[in-house]
Amino acid sequence: MCKPDMAPVYPQASSYPHLADLIRSERAQVDRRIFWDEEVYKAEQQQIFARAWLFVAHESQIPDPGDFIRTTMGEDDVIVVRQRDRSVQAFLNACPHRGNRVCMVDAGKKARGFICNYHGWSFGIDGALRGTDGKVYDTDAHFEKAQINLTPVAQIESYRGWIFATFDPDAPPLTEFFGPFTFYLDAFLDNDEGGTEFIGGATRNLVDCNWKFPAENFVGDILHAFWTHQAGAAAILGGGVDLGPHYAERAFQASVFGHGIETNLDKVGNTRTLGYPELVQYVFDRYPAMVERLGETRARMVGAIGSCTIFPNLSFLPGQNTVRVWHPRGPHQIELVSWTVVNRAMPEHIKELYRKGVMMTFSPGGVFEMDDGENWEYATRTNRGFVTRHQPLHYALGLGTEAPEKGLPGHVCRGSLNDANQRQFYRRWSEFMRHDNWGDLQAAETAPPQHQEAAE
Amino acid sequence: MMERICDLAAVPDGEILRVELSGYRPLAATLLDGRVYVFPDTCPHAAESLSKGWVEDGRVVCGVHFAEFGLADDEVVNRPVGCPDLVKFPVELKDGAVYADLSKAEAA
């Protein structure tokens, strides 16, 4: 007699050298077809979003057993649930019977389980099938309930309260996926006792752009602020964007495995743009404690002009305290979900000022968010033109600025006005297209330079 | 006809004990606010065992579709379409044991 095998299926990666070659690192160029072609998008789902560790939730969003939040990993709808033993698990939001979604809401508290609306199949918060409609299957002697679950992600891990998951059973542990980039992450996730929390819910909006434009913007493009954000900055600061020439020598970009941060080391430049002098003062007041905790360089990063992307699609802005995921929705659209992040230890009124400041700047109606959105939309849409999308794009600012510095892990370049991190981001993208295994992926060019590992 | 169900001490407070008596379909018992309740273990909706569920806010909750059956009253919350009320059998306590009138209980 035939018997269904309901074990999870995690799709295998392949190798697409012809897509990998769309990144022309030797010429500092990127082929525009990566922002437009369906074939590329399809390969990204398989090579990147079905393999990489992806951000799914912050621990503070689901504090108690049964608390859940819905998100997507690539285009896969996922439910992230706090278990009774307080661990966190994540499942595909799709019934293994006919594939209907089992959870219709964005988030909830203390769920008892998830019931499919189609035939009444009912799953516990642990994903196990607890029962069906209760009439027909229970009289079917060959029906094996124990074999049936909501499909779990292959791995799920938390780093300082930030929860990531992957559909690849072979993916290395999360901290290996970050590599020594955790050095920079810790400046934001761990600059005060108790770590971070998300406050005030999420904002959510659609932008008609390819997901890589915002990801590369946050990985290392502070250059655009001079032009794009002049008017918005003037409205809040009373003047244009000024990166401060006296910081030019301190500013740098750093990248590991395609993750990247650019920072001006100016202590408060980003925080200042939220428009509340009290917040600027708060960051200054905490500076000595942060130096104690993180050392001078990282303490200067906390509120500074800077931006960061964790490959592939999680980004945040130090000092402005907005966190966001650029969820791909086809090659020409993203769903942008963003949150305000604060330190748990901050006084309530300081948290509230950050929340308001984020809403005024980086929300669907924020002055900076709107500045960016239109640029990314047209950077995508122009590629509708067949001839247009065959023209290469220029990523050559700051060639030859590599400046390895003791104590700064990864590929480090002088100056934050630089395409260095964006080149690394696309190099990583190319590696994901080319390699079908993690051994090659973690030994590829974007890996931290060898001599550093020996030094640490 | 009163049948001996179990020792009073065996009935858990706030949780549900499953009891098998020959001649009857499985039964369930629970203690709530000092009072013992005896009822069919099988959810009136379908085939699930109520003892796999739990008691919350004075109601027995079925673990499959989360129907909630009032113990002190006949209120049903989250009632699946067509789901009858939960029958509670008349209970007597005698000599440290629980007895219930099972004349309306389903025979095995």
Coordinates of C-alpha atoms in Angstrom, one line a residue, chain A:
Chain A
M1 CA 0.0 0.0 0.0
C2 CA 1.3 3.5 -0.8
K3 CA 2.2 5.8 2.1
P4 CA 2.8 9.5 2.1
D5 CA 6.2 10.7 3.2
M6 CA 5.6 14.0 4.9
A7 CA 9.2 14.8 5.9
P8 CA 10.2 18.5 5.1
V9 CA 11.8 19.1 1.7
Y10 CA 14.6 21.7 1.7
P11 CA 15.4 22.5 -1.9
Q12 CA 19.0 22.0 -3.0
A13 CA 21.1 24.9 -4.3
S14 CA 22.6 24.8 -7.8
S15 CA 25.2 26.7 -9.7
Y16 CA 24.6 29.6 -12.2
P17 CA 28.0 30.8 -13.5
H18 CA 26.3 32.8 -16.2
L19 CA 24.4 34.8 -13.6
A20 CA 27.4 35.1 -11.3
D21 CA 29.2 36.6 -14.2
L22 CA 26.7 39.5 -14.3
I23 CA 28.8 41.0 -11.5
R24 CA 32.0 42.2 -13.2
S25 CA 34.2 42.8 -10.2
E26 CA 37.4 43.2 -12.2
R27 CA 35.8 46.2 -13.9
A28 CA 33.8 47.5 -10.8
Q29 CA 30.6 47.1 -12.9
V30 CA 27.2 45.5 -12.4
D31 CA 25.0 44.3 -15.2
R32 CA 21.5 45.9 -14.8
R33 CA 19.8 42.7 -15.7
I34 CA 20.2 41.6 -12.1
F35 CA 17.5 44.2 -11.2
W36 CA 15.0 43.2 -13.9
D37 CA 15.2 39.6 -15.2
E38 CA 12.8 37.0 -14.0
E39 CA 15.5 34.3 -14.5
V40 CA 17.7 36.2 -12.0
Y41 CA 15.0 36.6 -9.5
K42 CA 14.1 32.9 -9.7
A43 CA 17.7 32.0 -9.1
E44 CA 17.9 34.4 -6.1
Q45 CA 15.0 32.6 -4.4
Q46 CA 16.9 29.3 -4.7
Q47 CA 20.5 30.4 -4.2
I48 CA 20.1 33.2 -1.7
F49 CA 16.7 33.2 0.1
A50 CA 16.4 29.4 0.5
R51 CA 20.0 29.2 1.9
A52 CA 21.1 32.4 3.7
W53 CA 20.3 33.1 7.4
L54 CA 17.4 35.6 7.2
F55 CA 16.1 37.8 10.0
V56 CA 12.7 36.7 11.2
A57 CA 11.9 38.4 14.5
H58 CA 13.2 40.1 17.6
E59 CA 12.9 38.2 20.8
S60 CA 11.0 41.2 22.3
Q61 CA 8.2 40.8 19.8
I62 CA 7.2 37.4 21.1
P63 CA 8.0 37.3 24.8
D64 CA 5.6 34.6 26.0
P65 CA 4.7 31.1 25.0
G66 CA 2.2 31.1 22.1
D67 CA 3.2 34.6 21.1
F68 CA 3.7 34.7 17.3
I69 CA 4.6 36.9 14.4
R70 CA 4.3 36.3 10.7
T71 CA 7.0 37.2 8.3
T72 CA 8.4 36.0 5.1
M73 CA 11.7 34.4 4.2
G74 CA 12.1 35.4 0.6
E75 CA 8.5 34.9 -0.6
D76 CA 7.9 32.0 1.8
D77 CA 5.2 32.9 4.4
V78 CA 6.5 31.9 7.8
I79 CA 5.0 31.9 11.4
V80 CA 7.5 32.5 14.2
V81 CA 6.3 31.2 17.5
R82 CA 7.5 31.2 21.1
Q83 CA 7.3 27.6 22.5
R84 CA 6.2 26.5 25.9
D85 CA 9.9 25.8 26.8
R86 CA 10.5 29.4 25.7
S87 CA 12.6 28.4 22.7
V88 CA 11.5 29.9 19.3
Q89 CA 10.4 27.8 16.3
A90 CA 9.3 28.9 12.8
F91 CA 7.1 27.1 10.3
L92 CA 5.9 27.6 6.8
N93 CA 2.4 29.2 7.0
A94 CA 0.9 26.6 4.8
C95 CA -1.1 23.5 5.6
P96 CA 0.5 20.2 4.5
H97 CA -2.9 19.0 3.3
R98 CA -3.9 21.4 0.5
G99 CA -1.4 24.2 1.2
N100 CA -3.8 26.8 2.5
R101 CA -2.4 29.3 5.0
V102 CA -3.1 28.4 8.6
C103 CA -2.5 31.9 10.1
M104 CA -4.1 35.0 8.7
V105 CA -3.0 37.7 11.0
D106 CA 0.3 39.5 11.3
A107 CA 1.0 38.8 15.0
G108 CA -0.7 37.6 18.1
K109 CA -0.4 36.8 21.8
K110 CA -0.7 33.4 23.4
A111 CA -2.0 31.5 20.4
R112 CA -3.3 28.0 21.2
G113 CA -2.4 26.8 17.8
F114 CA -3.3 27.3 14.1
I115 CA -6.3 25.9 12.4
C116 CA -6.6 25.6 8.7
N117 CA -9.8 27.2 7.3
Y118 CA -10.1 24.7 4.5
H119 CA -10.6 21.3 6.2
G120 CA -10.1 22.1 9.9
W121 CA -6.7 20.6 10.3
S122 CA -5.3 21.9 13.5
F123 CA -1.7 22.4 14.5
G124 CA -0.2 23.1 17.9
I125 CA 2.3 26.0 18.5
D126 CA 4.9 23.3 18.1
G127 CA 3.7 22.7 14.5
A128 CA 2.4 19.2 15.2
L129 CA -0.9 18.1 13.8
R130 CA -3.3 17.7 16.7
G131 CA -6.4 16.8 14.8
T132 CA -8.4 17.2 11.7
D133 CA -12.1 17.9 11.3
G134 CA -12.3 15.0 13.8
K135 CA -14.8 12.9 11.9
V136 CA -13.5 11.3 8.8
Y137 CA -9.7 10.9 9.3
D138 CA -10.3 9.4 12.8
T139 CA -12.1 6.5 11.3
D140 CA -9.5 5.9 8.6
A141 CA -7.3 3.1 9.9
H142 CA -4.4 4.1 7.7
F143 CA -4.2 7.8 8.6
E144 CA -1.0 8.6 10.5
K145 CA -1.3 11.9 12.2
A146 CA 2.1 11.7 13.9
Q147 CA 3.9 12.1 10.6
I148 CA 2.3 15.4 9.8
N149 CA 3.6 18.8 10.8
L150 CA 3.7 22.4 9.6
T151 CA 7.0 22.5 7.8
P152 CA 9.7 23.8 10.2
V153 CA 12.6 26.0 9.0
A154 CA 15.8 23.9 8.8
Q155 CA 17.6 26.0 11.5
I156 CA 16.7 28.8 13.8
E157 CA 19.1 30.8 16.0
S158 CA 19.1 33.9 18.1
Y159 CA 22.0 36.4 18.2
R160 CA 21.7 38.9 21.1
G161 CA 17.9 38.7 20.8
W162 CA 17.8 39.0 17.0
I163 CA 16.3 35.8 15.6
F164 CA 17.4 34.4 12.2
A165 CA 16.3 31.3 10.4
T166 CA 17.4 29.4 7.3
F167 CA 15.8 26.8 5.0
D168 CA 19.2 25.1 4.5
P169 CA 20.1 22.2 6.9
D170 CA 23.7 22.6 5.7
A171 CA 24.1 26.3 6.5
P172 CA 26.9 27.0 9.0
P173 CA 25.9 28.3 12.5
L174 CA 24.7 31.9 12.5
T175 CA 27.8 33.3 14.0
E176 CA 29.9 31.7 11.2
F177 CA 27.5 33.3 8.7
F178 CA 28.3 36.6 10.3
G179 CA 31.9 35.9 10.7
P180 CA 33.9 38.6 12.5
F181 CA 31.2 41.1 11.4
T182 CA 29.8 40.5 14.9
F183 CA 32.4 42.9 16.1
Y184 CA 30.5 45.7 14.3
L185 CA 27.0 44.3 15.1
D186 CA 27.8 44.3 18.8
A187 CA 28.2 48.1 18.7
F188 CA 24.5 48.3 18.2
L189 CA 23.1 45.1 19.6
D190 CA 25.1 45.3 22.8
N191 CA 26.1 48.8 23.7
D192 CA 24.1 48.8 26.9
E193 CA 23.2 46.2 29.6
G194 CA 20.1 44.2 28.6
G195 CA 20.5 44.6 24.8
T196 CA 17.8 45.8 22.5
E197 CA 14.1 45.7 22.0
F198 CA 11.6 46.6 19.3
I199 CA 9.0 49.1 20.3
G200 CA 5.8 50.5 18.8
G201 CA 4.9 47.9 16.2
A202 CA 5.9 47.8 12.6
T203 CA 5.3 49.9 9.5
R204 CA 4.8 48.2 6.2
N205 CA 4.7 49.5 2.7
L206 CA 5.3 48.4 -0.9
V207 CA 8.0 50.0 -3.0
D208 CA 8.3 49.3 -6.7
C209 CA 12.0 48.6 -6.7
N210 CA 14.3 45.6 -6.9
W211 CA 15.3 44.5 -3.3
K212 CA 19.0 44.9 -4.0
F213 CA 18.8 48.7 -4.4
P214 CA 17.8 49.4 -0.8
A215 CA 20.1 46.7 0.5
E216 CA 23.2 48.1 -1.4
N217 CA 22.1 51.6 -0.3
F218 CA 22.3 50.7 3.4
V219 CA 25.4 48.6 3.0
G220 CA 27.6 51.5 2.0
D221 CA 26.0 54.4 0.1
I222 CA 26.2 57.5 2.3
L223 CA 27.2 59.4 -0.8
H224 CA 23.5 59.8 -1.8
A225 CA 22.7 61.7 1.3
F226 CA 24.6 64.8 0.0
W227 CA 22.2 65.0 -2.9
T228 CA 19.0 63.0 -2.2
H229 CA 18.5 64.1 1.4
Q230 CA 19.5 67.8 1.3
A231 CA 16.0 69.2 1.5
G232 CA 14.8 66.7 4.1
A233 CA 17.9 67.3 6.3
A234 CA 17.4 71.0 6.0
A235 CA 13.9 70.7 7.2
I236 CA 15.0 68.9 10.4
L237 CA 18.5 70.3 11.0
G238 CA 18.1 73.8 9.6
G239 CA 20.9 73.0 7.1
G240 CA 22.0 70.5 4.6
V241 CA 23.8 67.2 5.1
D242 CA 27.3 67.8 6.3
L243 CA 29.5 64.8 6.9
G244 CA 32.0 67.0 8.6
P245 CA 35.4 67.2 6.8
H246 CA 37.2 66.8 10.2
Y247 CA 35.9 63.2 10.3
A248 CA 36.9 62.3 6.8
E249 CA 40.1 60.6 8.1
R250 CA 38.2 58.6 10.6
A251 CA 35.4 57.4 8.4
F252 CA 35.6 53.9 7.0
Q253 CA 33.7 51.0 5.4
A254 CA 34.0 47.4 6.5
S255 CA 32.6 44.2 4.9
V256 CA 32.6 40.5 5.8
F257 CA 30.7 37.9 3.6
G258 CA 28.8 40.8 1.9
H259 CA 27.5 42.2 5.2
G260 CA 28.7 45.8 5.4
I261 CA 28.8 48.9 7.5
E262 CA 29.9 52.4 6.7
T263 CA 30.5 54.8 9.5
N264 CA 31.7 58.4 10.1
L265 CA 32.7 57.8 13.7
D266 CA 31.2 61.2 14.6
K267 CA 29.3 60.0 17.7
V268 CA 25.9 61.6 17.0
G269 CA 25.5 62.5 13.3
N270 CA 22.6 60.1 12.7
T271 CA 20.9 60.7 16.0
R272 CA 21.0 64.5 15.3
T273 CA 18.8 64.0 12.2
L274 CA 15.9 62.8 14.4
G275 CA 15.5 66.4 15.5
Y276 CA 15.6 66.0 19.3
P277 CA 18.5 67.7 21.1
E278 CA 17.7 65.6 24.2
L279 CA 18.6 62.4 22.3
V280 CA 21.9 63.9 21.1
Q281 CA 22.7 64.8 24.7
Y282 CA 21.7 61.2 25.8
V283 CA 24.2 59.7 23.4
F284 CA 26.9 62.1 24.6
D285 CA 26.1 61.3 28.2
R286 CA 26.4 57.6 27.6
Y287 CA 29.7 57.9 25.7
P288 CA 32.1 57.2 28.5
A289 CA 30.1 54.0 29.5
M290 CA 30.1 52.9 25.9
V291 CA 33.8 53.4 25.6
E292 CA 34.2 51.2 28.6
R293 CA 32.0 48.5 27.1
L294 CA 33.1 48.7 23.4
G295 CA 36.3 50.6 23.2
E296 CA 36.6 54.1 21.6
T297 CA 36.1 53.2 17.9
R298 CA 32.9 51.3 18.4
A299 CA 31.5 53.8 21.0
R300 CA 31.9 56.5 18.4
M301 CA 29.8 54.4 15.9
V302 CA 26.7 54.1 18.1
G303 CA 25.0 57.4 17.1
A304 CA 27.2 58.3 14.2
I305 CA 26.3 58.8 10.6
G306 CA 26.4 55.3 9.3
S307 CA 24.4 52.4 7.9
C308 CA 24.5 48.7 7.8
T309 CA 23.2 45.7 5.8
I310 CA 23.3 42.1 6.9
F311 CA 23.4 40.1 3.6
P312 CA 21.0 39.7 2.0
N313 CA 18.1 41.9 3.1
L314 CA 18.3 43.1 6.7
S315 CA 19.4 46.7 7.2
F316 CA 19.6 49.2 10.0
L317 CA 20.7 52.7 10.8
P318 CA 22.9 53.3 13.8
G319 CA 21.8 56.3 15.8
Q320 CA 18.5 56.7 13.9
N321 CA 17.5 53.3 15.3
T322 CA 15.4 52.1 12.4
V323 CA 15.6 48.4 11.4
R324 CA 14.1 47.0 8.3
V325 CA 13.8 44.0 6.0
W326 CA 13.5 44.5 2.2
H327 CA 11.3 41.5 1.4
P328 CA 11.4 40.6 -2.3
R329 CA 8.0 40.6 -4.1
G330 CA 9.1 39.7 -7.6
P331 CA 12.0 41.4 -9.4
H332 CA 10.4 44.8 -9.4
Q333 CA 8.8 45.2 -6.0
I334 CA 9.6 44.9 -2.3
E335 CA 7.5 44.8 0.8
L336 CA 9.4 47.0 3.3
V337 CA 8.8 46.2 7.0
S338 CA 10.5 48.4 9.5
W339 CA 10.7 48.8 13.3
T340 CA 12.1 51.2 15.9
V341 CA 14.9 49.6 18.0
V342 CA 16.0 50.9 21.3
N343 CA 18.0 49.6 24.3
R344 CA 16.0 48.0 27.0
A345 CA 17.8 50.0 29.6
M346 CA 16.9 53.4 28.1
P347 CA 14.5 55.6 30.1
E348 CA 10.9 55.5 28.7
H349 CA 10.9 59.1 27.5
I350 CA 14.1 58.5 25.6
K351 CA 12.6 55.4 23.9
E352 CA 9.5 57.5 23.0
L353 CA 11.7 60.2 21.4
Y354 CA 13.5 57.6 19.3
R355 CA 10.1 56.2 18.2
K356 CA 8.8 59.6 17.2
G357 CA 12.0 60.5 15.5
V358 CA 12.0 57.3 13.5
M359 CA 8.4 57.9 12.4
M360 CA 9.2 61.5 11.3
T361 CA 12.2 60.3 9.2
F362 CA 12.2 56.6 8.3
S363 CA 8.5 55.6 8.0
P364 CA 6.2 55.5 5.0
G365 CA 5.6 59.2 5.6
G366 CA 9.1 60.0 6.8
V367 CA 11.2 62.7 5.1
F368 CA 14.1 60.5 4.3
E369 CA 12.2 57.4 3.4
M370 CA 10.3 59.1 0.6
D371 CA 13.5 60.7 -0.7
D372 CA 14.9 57.2 -1.2
G373 CA 11.9 55.3 -2.5
E374 CA 11.5 57.2 -5.7
N375 CA 15.1 56.9 -6.6
W376 CA 15.1 53.1 -6.2
E377 CA 11.8 52.8 -8.1
Y378 CA 13.3 54.6 -11.2
A379 CA 16.6 52.9 -10.9
T380 CA 14.6 49.7 -11.2
R381 CA 12.0 50.8 -13.8
T382 CA 14.4 52.3 -16.4
N383 CA 15.6 48.7 -16.9
R384 CA 12.3 47.9 -18.6
G385 CA 14.2 49.3 -21.6
F386 CA 15.9 46.4 -23.4
V387 CA 18.8 48.5 -24.5
T388 CA 19.0 50.3 -21.2
R389 CA 19.4 47.2 -19.2
H390 CA 22.3 46.1 -21.3
Q391 CA 24.4 49.1 -20.2
P392 CA 26.7 48.4 -17.2
L393 CA 26.4 50.4 -14.0
H394 CA 29.4 52.2 -12.4
Y395 CA 30.5 51.0 -8.9
A396 CA 34.1 52.3 -9.0
L397 CA 34.2 55.0 -6.3
G398 CA 37.1 54.5 -3.9
L399 CA 39.1 51.9 -5.8
G400 CA 42.4 51.4 -4.1
T401 CA 41.3 52.6 -0.7
E402 CA 41.8 49.3 1.0
A403 CA 43.3 50.1 4.4
P404 CA 43.6 47.1 6.7
E405 CA 43.6 48.4 10.2
K406 CA 44.6 46.6 13.4
G407 CA 41.5 45.7 15.4
L408 CA 39.0 46.3 12.5
P409 CA 38.0 42.9 11.1
G410 CA 37.0 42.3 7.5
H411 CA 37.7 44.2 4.3
V412 CA 38.3 47.7 5.5
C413 CA 38.5 50.8 3.2
R414 CA 39.3 54.4 4.1
G415 CA 36.5 56.9 3.8
S416 CA 32.8 56.3 3.9
L417 CA 32.2 58.0 0.6
N418 CA 33.1 54.8 -1.3
D419 CA 31.5 52.1 -3.3
A420 CA 33.7 49.5 -1.5
N421 CA 30.9 47.8 0.5
Q422 CA 28.6 47.8 -2.5
R423 CA 31.2 46.0 -4.5
Q424 CA 31.6 43.5 -1.7
F425 CA 27.8 43.1 -1.5
Y426 CA 27.5 42.2 -5.2
R427 CA 30.6 40.0 -5.0
R428 CA 28.8 38.0 -2.3
W429 CA 25.7 37.9 -4.5
S430 CA 27.8 36.5 -7.2
E431 CA 29.3 33.9 -4.9
F432 CA 25.8 32.7 -4.0
M433 CA 24.9 32.4 -7.7
R434 CA 28.1 30.5 -8.4
H435 CA 28.5 28.1 -5.5
D436 CA 26.3 25.2 -4.6
N437 CA 27.9 24.5 -1.3
W438 CA 28.8 26.3 1.9
G439 CA 32.4 25.1 1.8
D440 CA 33.0 27.2 -1.3
L441 CA 30.8 30.0 -0.1
Q442 CA 32.7 30.5 3.2
A443 CA 36.1 30.3 1.5
A444 CA 35.2 32.8 -1.3
E445 CA 36.7 36.3 -1.8
T446 CA 34.3 38.1 0.6
A447 CA 35.5 36.0 3.5
P448 CA 37.6 37.9 6.0
P449 CA 41.2 38.2 5.0
Q450 CA 43.3 35.2 6.2
H451 CA 46.0 37.2 8.1
Q452 CA 43.3 38.7 10.3
E453 CA 42.0 35.4 11.5
A454 CA 45.5 34.4 12.4
A455 CA 46.0 37.6 14.3
E456 CA 42.9 37.3 16.4

